[in-house]
Short mmCIF file of C-alpha atoms in Angstrom, two decimals:
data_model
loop_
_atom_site.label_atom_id
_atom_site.label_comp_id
_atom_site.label_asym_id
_atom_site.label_seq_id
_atom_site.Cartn_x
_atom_site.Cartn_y
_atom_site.Cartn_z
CA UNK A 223 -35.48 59.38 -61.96
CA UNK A 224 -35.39 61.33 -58.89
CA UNK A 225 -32.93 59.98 -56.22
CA UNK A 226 -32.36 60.65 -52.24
CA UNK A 227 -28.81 61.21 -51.26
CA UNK A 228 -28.34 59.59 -47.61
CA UNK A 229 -24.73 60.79 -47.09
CA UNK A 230 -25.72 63.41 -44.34
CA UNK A 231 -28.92 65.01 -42.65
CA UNK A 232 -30.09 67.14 -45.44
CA UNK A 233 -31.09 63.65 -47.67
CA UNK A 234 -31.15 66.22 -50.72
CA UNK A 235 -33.96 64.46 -53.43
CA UNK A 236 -32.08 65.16 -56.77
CA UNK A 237 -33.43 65.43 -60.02
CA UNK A 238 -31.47 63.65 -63.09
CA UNK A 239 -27.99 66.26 -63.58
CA UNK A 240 -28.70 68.17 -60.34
CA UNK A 241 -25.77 68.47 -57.58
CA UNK A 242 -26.96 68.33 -53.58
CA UNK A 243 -25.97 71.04 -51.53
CA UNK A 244 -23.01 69.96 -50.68
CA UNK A 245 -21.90 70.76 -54.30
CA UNK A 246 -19.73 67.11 -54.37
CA UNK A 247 -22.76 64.63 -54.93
CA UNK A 248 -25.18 64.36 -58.07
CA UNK A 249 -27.38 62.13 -59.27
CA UNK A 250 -26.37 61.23 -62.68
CA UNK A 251 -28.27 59.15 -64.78
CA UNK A 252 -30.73 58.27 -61.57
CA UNK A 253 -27.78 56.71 -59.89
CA UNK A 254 -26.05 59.26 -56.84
CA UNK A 255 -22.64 59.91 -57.33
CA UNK A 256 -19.41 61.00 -55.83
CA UNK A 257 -18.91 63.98 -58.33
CA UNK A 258 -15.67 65.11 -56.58
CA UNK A 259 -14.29 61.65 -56.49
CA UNK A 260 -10.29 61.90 -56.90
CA UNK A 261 -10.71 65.79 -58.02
CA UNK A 262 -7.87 67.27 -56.03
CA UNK A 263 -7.69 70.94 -55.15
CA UNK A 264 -5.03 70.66 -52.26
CA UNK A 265 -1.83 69.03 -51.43
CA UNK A 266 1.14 69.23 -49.01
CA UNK A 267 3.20 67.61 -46.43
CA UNK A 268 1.70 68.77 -43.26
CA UNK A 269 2.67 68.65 -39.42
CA UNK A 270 0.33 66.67 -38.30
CA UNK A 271 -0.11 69.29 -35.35
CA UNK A 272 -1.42 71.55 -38.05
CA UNK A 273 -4.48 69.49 -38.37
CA UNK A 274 -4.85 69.76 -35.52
CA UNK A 275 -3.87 66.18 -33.87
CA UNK A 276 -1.34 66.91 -30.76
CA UNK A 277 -1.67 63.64 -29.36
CA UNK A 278 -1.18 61.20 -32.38
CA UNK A 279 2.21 60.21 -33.71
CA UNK A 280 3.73 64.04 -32.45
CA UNK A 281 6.17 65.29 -34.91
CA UNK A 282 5.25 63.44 -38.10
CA UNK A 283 4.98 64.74 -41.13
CA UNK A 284 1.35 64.03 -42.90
CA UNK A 285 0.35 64.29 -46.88
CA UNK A 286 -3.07 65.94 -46.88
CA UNK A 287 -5.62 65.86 -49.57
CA UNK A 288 -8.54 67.59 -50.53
CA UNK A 289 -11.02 68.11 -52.39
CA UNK A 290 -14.12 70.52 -53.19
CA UNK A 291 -17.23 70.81 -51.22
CA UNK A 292 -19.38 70.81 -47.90
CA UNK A 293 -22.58 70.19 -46.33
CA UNK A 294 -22.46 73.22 -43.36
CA UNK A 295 -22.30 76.69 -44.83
CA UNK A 296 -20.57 78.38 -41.93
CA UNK A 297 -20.08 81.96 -42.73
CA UNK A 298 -16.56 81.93 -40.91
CA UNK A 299 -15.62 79.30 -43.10
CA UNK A 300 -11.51 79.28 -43.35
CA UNK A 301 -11.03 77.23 -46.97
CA UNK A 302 -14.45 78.41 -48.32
CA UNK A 303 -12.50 78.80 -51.87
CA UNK A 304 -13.14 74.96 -51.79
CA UNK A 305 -15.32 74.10 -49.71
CA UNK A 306 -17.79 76.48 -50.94
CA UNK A 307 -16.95 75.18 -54.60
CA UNK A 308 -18.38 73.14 -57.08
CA UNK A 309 -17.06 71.74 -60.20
CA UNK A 310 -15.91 74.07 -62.18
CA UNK A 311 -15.14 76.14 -59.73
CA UNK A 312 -11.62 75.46 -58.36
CA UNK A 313 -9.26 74.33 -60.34
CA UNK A 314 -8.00 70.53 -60.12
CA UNK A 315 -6.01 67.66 -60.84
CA UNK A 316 -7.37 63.89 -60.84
CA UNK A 317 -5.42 61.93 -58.20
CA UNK A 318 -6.60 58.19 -58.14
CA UNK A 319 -6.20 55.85 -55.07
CA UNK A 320 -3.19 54.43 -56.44
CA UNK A 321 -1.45 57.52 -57.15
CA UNK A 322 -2.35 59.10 -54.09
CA UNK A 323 -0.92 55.95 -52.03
CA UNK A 324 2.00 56.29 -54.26
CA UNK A 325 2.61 59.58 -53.69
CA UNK A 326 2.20 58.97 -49.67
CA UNK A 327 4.50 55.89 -49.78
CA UNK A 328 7.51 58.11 -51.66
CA UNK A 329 7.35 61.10 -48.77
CA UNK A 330 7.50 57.88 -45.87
CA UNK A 331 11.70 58.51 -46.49
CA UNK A 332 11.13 62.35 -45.30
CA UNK A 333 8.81 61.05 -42.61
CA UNK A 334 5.57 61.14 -43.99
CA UNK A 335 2.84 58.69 -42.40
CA UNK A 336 0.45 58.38 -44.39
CA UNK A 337 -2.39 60.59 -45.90
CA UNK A 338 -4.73 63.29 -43.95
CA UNK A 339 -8.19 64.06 -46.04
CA UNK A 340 -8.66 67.35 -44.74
CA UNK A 341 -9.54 70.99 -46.04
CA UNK A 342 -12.52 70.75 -47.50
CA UNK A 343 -15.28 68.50 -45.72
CA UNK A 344 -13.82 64.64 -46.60
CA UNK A 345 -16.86 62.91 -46.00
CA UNK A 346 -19.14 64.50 -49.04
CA UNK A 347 -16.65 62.50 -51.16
CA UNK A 348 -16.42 59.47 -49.04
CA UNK A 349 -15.99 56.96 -51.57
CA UNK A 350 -12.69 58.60 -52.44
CA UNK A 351 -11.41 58.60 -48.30
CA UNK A 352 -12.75 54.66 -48.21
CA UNK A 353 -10.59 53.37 -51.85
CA UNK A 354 -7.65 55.88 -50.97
CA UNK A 355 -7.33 54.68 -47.53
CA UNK A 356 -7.60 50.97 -48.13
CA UNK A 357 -4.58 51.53 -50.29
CA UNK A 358 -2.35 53.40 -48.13
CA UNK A 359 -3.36 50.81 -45.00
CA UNK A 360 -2.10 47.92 -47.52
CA UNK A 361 1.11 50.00 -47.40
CA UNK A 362 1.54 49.98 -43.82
CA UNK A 363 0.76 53.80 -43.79
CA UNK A 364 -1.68 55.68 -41.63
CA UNK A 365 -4.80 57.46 -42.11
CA UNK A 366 -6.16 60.73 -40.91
CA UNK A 367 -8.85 62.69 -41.56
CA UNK A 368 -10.36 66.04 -40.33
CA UNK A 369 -14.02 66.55 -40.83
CA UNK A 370 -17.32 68.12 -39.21
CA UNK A 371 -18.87 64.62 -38.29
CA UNK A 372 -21.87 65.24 -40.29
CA UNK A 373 -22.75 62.50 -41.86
CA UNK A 374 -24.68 59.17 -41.44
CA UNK A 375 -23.33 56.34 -39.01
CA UNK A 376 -23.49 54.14 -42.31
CA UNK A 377 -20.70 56.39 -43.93
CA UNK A 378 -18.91 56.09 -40.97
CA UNK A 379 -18.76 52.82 -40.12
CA UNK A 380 -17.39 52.18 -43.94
CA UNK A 381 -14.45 54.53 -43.10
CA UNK A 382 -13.74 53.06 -39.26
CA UNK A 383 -11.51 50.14 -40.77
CA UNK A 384 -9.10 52.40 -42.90
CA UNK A 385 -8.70 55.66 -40.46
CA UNK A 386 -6.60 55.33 -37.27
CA UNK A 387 -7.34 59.36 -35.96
CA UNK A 388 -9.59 61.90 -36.76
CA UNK A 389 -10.19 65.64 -35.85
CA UNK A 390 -13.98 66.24 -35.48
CA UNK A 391 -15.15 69.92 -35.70
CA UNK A 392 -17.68 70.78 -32.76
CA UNK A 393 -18.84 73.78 -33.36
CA UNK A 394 -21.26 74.93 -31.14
CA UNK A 395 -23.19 72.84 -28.06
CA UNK A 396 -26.48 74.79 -29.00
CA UNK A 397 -28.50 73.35 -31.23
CA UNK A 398 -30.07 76.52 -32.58
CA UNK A 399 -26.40 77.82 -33.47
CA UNK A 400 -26.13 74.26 -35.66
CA UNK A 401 -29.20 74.59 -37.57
CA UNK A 402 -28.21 78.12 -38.45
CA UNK A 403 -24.69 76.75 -39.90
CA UNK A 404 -27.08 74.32 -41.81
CA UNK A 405 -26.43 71.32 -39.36
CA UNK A 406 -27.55 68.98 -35.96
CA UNK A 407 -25.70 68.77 -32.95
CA UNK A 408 -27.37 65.50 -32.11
CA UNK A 409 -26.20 64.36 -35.22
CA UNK A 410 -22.57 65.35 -34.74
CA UNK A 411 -22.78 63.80 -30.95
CA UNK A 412 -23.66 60.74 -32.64
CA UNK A 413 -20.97 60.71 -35.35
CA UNK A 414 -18.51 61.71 -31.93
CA UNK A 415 -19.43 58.79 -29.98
CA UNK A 416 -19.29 56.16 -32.44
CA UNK A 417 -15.85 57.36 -34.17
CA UNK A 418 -14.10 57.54 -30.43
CA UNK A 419 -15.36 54.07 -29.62
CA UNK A 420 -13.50 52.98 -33.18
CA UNK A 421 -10.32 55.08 -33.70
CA UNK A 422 -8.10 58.15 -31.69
CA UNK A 423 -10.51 61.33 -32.22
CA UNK A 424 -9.75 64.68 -31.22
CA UNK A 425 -11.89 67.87 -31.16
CA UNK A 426 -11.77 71.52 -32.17
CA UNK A 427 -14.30 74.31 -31.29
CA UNK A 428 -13.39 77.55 -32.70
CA UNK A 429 -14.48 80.23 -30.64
CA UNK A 430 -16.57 82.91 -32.59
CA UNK A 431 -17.42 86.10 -30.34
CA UNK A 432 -21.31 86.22 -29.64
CA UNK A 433 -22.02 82.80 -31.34
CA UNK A 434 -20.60 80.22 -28.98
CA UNK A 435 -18.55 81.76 -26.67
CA UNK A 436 -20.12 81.89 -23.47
CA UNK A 437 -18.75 79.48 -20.00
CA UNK A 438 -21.79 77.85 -19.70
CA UNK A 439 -21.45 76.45 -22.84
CA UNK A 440 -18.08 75.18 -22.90
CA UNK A 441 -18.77 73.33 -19.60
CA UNK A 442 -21.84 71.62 -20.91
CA UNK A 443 -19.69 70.96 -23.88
CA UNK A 444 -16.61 69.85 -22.10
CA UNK A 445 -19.03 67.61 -19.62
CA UNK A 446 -20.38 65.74 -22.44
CA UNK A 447 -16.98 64.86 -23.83
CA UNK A 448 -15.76 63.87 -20.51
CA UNK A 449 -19.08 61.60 -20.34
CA UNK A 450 -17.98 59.61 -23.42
CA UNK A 451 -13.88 60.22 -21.85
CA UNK A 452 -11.94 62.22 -19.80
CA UNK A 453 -8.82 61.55 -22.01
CA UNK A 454 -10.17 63.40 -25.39
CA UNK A 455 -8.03 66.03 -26.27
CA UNK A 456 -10.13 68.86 -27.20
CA UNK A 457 -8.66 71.85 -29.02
CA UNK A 458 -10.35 75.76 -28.24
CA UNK A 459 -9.46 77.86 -31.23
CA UNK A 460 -9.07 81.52 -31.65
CA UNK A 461 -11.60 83.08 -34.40
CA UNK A 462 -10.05 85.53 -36.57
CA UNK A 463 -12.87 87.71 -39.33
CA UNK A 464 -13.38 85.29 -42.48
CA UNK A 465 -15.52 84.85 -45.43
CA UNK A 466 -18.83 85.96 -44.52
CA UNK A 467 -18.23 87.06 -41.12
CA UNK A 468 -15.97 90.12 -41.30
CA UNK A 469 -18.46 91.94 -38.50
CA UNK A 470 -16.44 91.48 -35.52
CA UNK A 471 -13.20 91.30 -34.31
CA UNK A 472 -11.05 88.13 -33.18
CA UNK A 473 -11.36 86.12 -29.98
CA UNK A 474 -10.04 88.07 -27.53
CA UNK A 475 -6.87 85.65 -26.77
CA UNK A 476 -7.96 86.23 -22.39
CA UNK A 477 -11.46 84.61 -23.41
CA UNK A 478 -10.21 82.00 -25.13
CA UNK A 479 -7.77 81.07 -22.54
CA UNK A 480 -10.78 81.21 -20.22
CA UNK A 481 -12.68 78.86 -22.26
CA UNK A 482 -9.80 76.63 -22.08
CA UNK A 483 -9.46 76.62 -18.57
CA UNK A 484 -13.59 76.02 -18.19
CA UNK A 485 -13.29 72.91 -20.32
CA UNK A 486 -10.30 71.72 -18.18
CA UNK A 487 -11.96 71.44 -15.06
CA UNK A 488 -13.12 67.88 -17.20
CA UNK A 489 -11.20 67.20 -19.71
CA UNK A 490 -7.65 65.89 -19.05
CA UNK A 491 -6.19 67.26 -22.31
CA UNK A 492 -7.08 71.05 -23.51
CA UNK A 493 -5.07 72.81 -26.29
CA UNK A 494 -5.54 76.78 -27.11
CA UNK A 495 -5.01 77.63 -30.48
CA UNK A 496 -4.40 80.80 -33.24
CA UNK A 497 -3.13 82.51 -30.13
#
């Protein structure tokens, strides 16, 4: 029996044994599943600056998790040997909830917080975030998790209880760049607004020359965070040639600085980064 995944915008209608785009969710047996659920293809105490979070708990230490999979297909993707994976296709290990809380609550002695889910895109595996997280909350632990909001309200608001900080990937303030990484700004607006109103969210746009790069756009961008606050800490990343997109050069490090200093003329907190 055919079955609609409502995880995200694409609502992929499966077939009996076919996987949605996001390569992490099947329908099996006319039921949709989490087919990535506990398969773990990373691991390793992080700063939790590296995710990047500058302005939660500074200086801790963070176990990060993840998985296989994602619902954008963005040809500068940095981890795309996972998260352009499916099963079969990077190799892991089965981690359950309990070992993974386990596992988080033996690090807390070398100053470990909790658990990030992070490197691939957390939220096509949701299920796994929610039942992980529960566990390490009951531990007195925090959660993280870095992701590129796009995914229903419903998903979120099952997650909101069990994750105390999040970095949320804004790509672009254009919708026609989003479609063309297979996503919706407005939908990624909406997963912003709700997640600030519920937990300590930060923001990343990584600045890829002749796709989002222009002034304009950050201070549209940087306008509509300040409309939600002035206080969100949003991160402007330097592009370096990856995956698919090997057909121009880095950021210039002066534009992304400018960038910076465009979305500052809002926004109380602006980091530069890869520079």
């Amino acid at each position: 029996m055919k079955e609609t995944c409502r995880v995200c915008i694409h609502h992929c209608s499966l077939e009996p044994g076919q996987t949605g785009l996001c390569r992490a969710r099947k329908n099996e047996n006319g039921r949709i599943i989490c087919g990535n659920y506990g398969q773990v293809t990373s691991l390793a105490l992080d700063p939790i600056e590296k995710k990047p979070l500058n302005m939660y708990r500074p200086g801790s230490l963070v176990l990060s998790v993840g998985s296989y999979g994602c619902n954008l297909r963005c040809s500068f993707c940095q981890n795309h040997e996972i998260s352009m994976a499916g099963t079969g296709d990077a190799g892991t290990v089965y981690i359950s909830p309990e070992d993974l809380a386990e596992k988080a609550r033996e690090y807390r002695v070398i100053g470990n917080i909790g658990a990030a889910f992070t490197y691939n895109e957390p939220l096509v595996g949701w299920e796994y975030v929610r039942d992980s997280a529960r566990l390490i909350k009951e531990t007195g632990m925090d959660n993280v998790m870095v992701t590129n909001g796009t995914a229903s309200l419903e998903v979120l608001e099952e997650l909101l209880p069990y994750i105390d900080a999040m970095n949320i990937d804004l790509k672009a303030f254009r919708e026609e760049t989003y479609r063309k990484l297979g996503g919706d700004l407005e939908a990624v607006k909406a997963f912003i607004t709700r997640a600030a109103a519920g937990c300590h969210v930060e923001l990343t746009t990584l600045v890829v020359p002749g796709m989002n790069d222009g002034t304009e756009e950050m201070e549209e961008e940087a306008r509509w965070i300040a409309s939600l606050r002035k206080d969100i800490p949003l991160h402007v990343t330097r592009f370096f040639p990856r995956y698919h997109m090997t057909d121009r050069e880095a950021t210039e490090v002066e534009r992304v600085h400018r960038l910076a200093d465009a979305a500052g003329k809002y926004l109380e907190h602006v980091f530069v980064g890869n520079c």
